[in-house]
Amino acid sequence: MSFDDKKSRSLTPVFERPAVAFFGRSLAEYVQFFDLDVDALRGRSVLDVAAGPSSFTAEARRGGVEAVAVDPLYARNPADLERQVAQDYEHMFERMRTGQNSGRFRFKSFASVDEAEADRRRAAKRFLGDFAAHREHGRYFGAALPKLPFLDGAFDVVLCAHLLFIYPALFDFAFHLAACRELMRVARDEVRIHPVCGADGQPYPQLGDLIGELGESGVEAREVPVDYEFFAGATTMLVLRPG
């Protein structure tokens, strides 16, 4: 995921760095942490928000899903994104392997950090190829929450992973509320957000307030368990639907 602000304050949770990394995952991981049925999505429109170099859109498109991705860094050219991937992946996996961080991981989907790195680098490679081929074809948009360049109800399903709640030094409650409302605005059926915890694995402390505020604006929000946990505590998603 990415937030194009390298001057932002550093974070105190596990993965301390000056901004949100340009980091992505494969369709297979999306299926797990969003509890997706790809066959049921065939022919439907799906938006991946703050997608980074995830290969979900490229892979889902090959499976007949009308997938679109949005990220602030998509305004850059393919060569710039390739350099960003190289930089952020080196930084991220170096931190994953430090003694301070190594105990944070739960190897349910991958046997080791090495296996996770190989899978995510393959995903980034698929993304880079697809981005270079289709950036002019309405598949990738350069934009950021809390304002997306799409019409109301433009997508059947909207996904947002590893952005909102894991960066408390960057995004406050007001941003979370505005972002959730914006995600819901462009969704016809539902929004899925993962995880619902900080990078330290602690549950999002204002979830009750967020659910209450969304309810007042006609959005039903509920936390749902998923059969996935890469870092400790990342075991749920937040599902938003019209109330």
Coordinates of N, CA, C and O in Angstrom, one line a residue, residues 18 35 39 44 46 79 99 124 129 133 186 203:
P18 N 9.0 6.0 7.6 CA 8.5 7.3 7.4 C 7.1 7.4 6.7 O 6.5 8.5 6.8
D35 N -11.7 -13.2 2.3 CA -12.7 -14.3 2.2 C -13.5 -14.1 0.9 O -14.7 -14.1 0.9
D39 N -14.9 -17.0 -8.2 CA -15.8 -17.5 -9.2 C -17.1 -16.6 -9.1 O -17.7 -16.3 -10.1
R44 N -18.3 -9.3 -12.4 CA -18.7 -8.2 -11.5 C -17.5 -7.2 -11.5 O -16.4 -7.5 -11.8
V46 N -14.9 -4.8 -9.4 CA -14.3 -4.8 -8.1 C -13.2 -3.7 -8.1 O -12.4 -3.7 -9.1
A79 N 8.7 2.7 -14.9 CA 10.1 2.6 -14.4 C 10.3 3.2 -13.0 O 11.0 2.6 -12.2
G99 N 15.4 -9.1 14.7 CA 14.9 -9.8 16.0 C 13.7 -9.1 16.6 O 12.8 -9.8 17.2
A124 N 4.5 -8.6 -7.3 CA 4.9 -7.3 -7.8 C 5.3 -7.3 -9.2 O 5.1 -6.4 -10.0
G129 N 4.2 -5.7 -14.9 CA 4.0 -6.0 -16.3 C 2.6 -5.6 -16.7 O 2.4 -5.0 -17.8
A133 N 1.4 -2.5 -19.3 CA 0.5 -2.8 -20.5 C -0.8 -2.1 -20.5 O -1.4 -1.8 -21.6
V186 N -18.6 4.6 -3.4 CA -18.4 4.1 -4.7 C -18.7 2.6 -4.9 O -18.6 2.0 -5.9
P203 N -6.2 -4.5 18.5 CA -7.4 -4.1 17.8 C -7.6 -2.6 17.7 O -7.1 -1.9 18.6

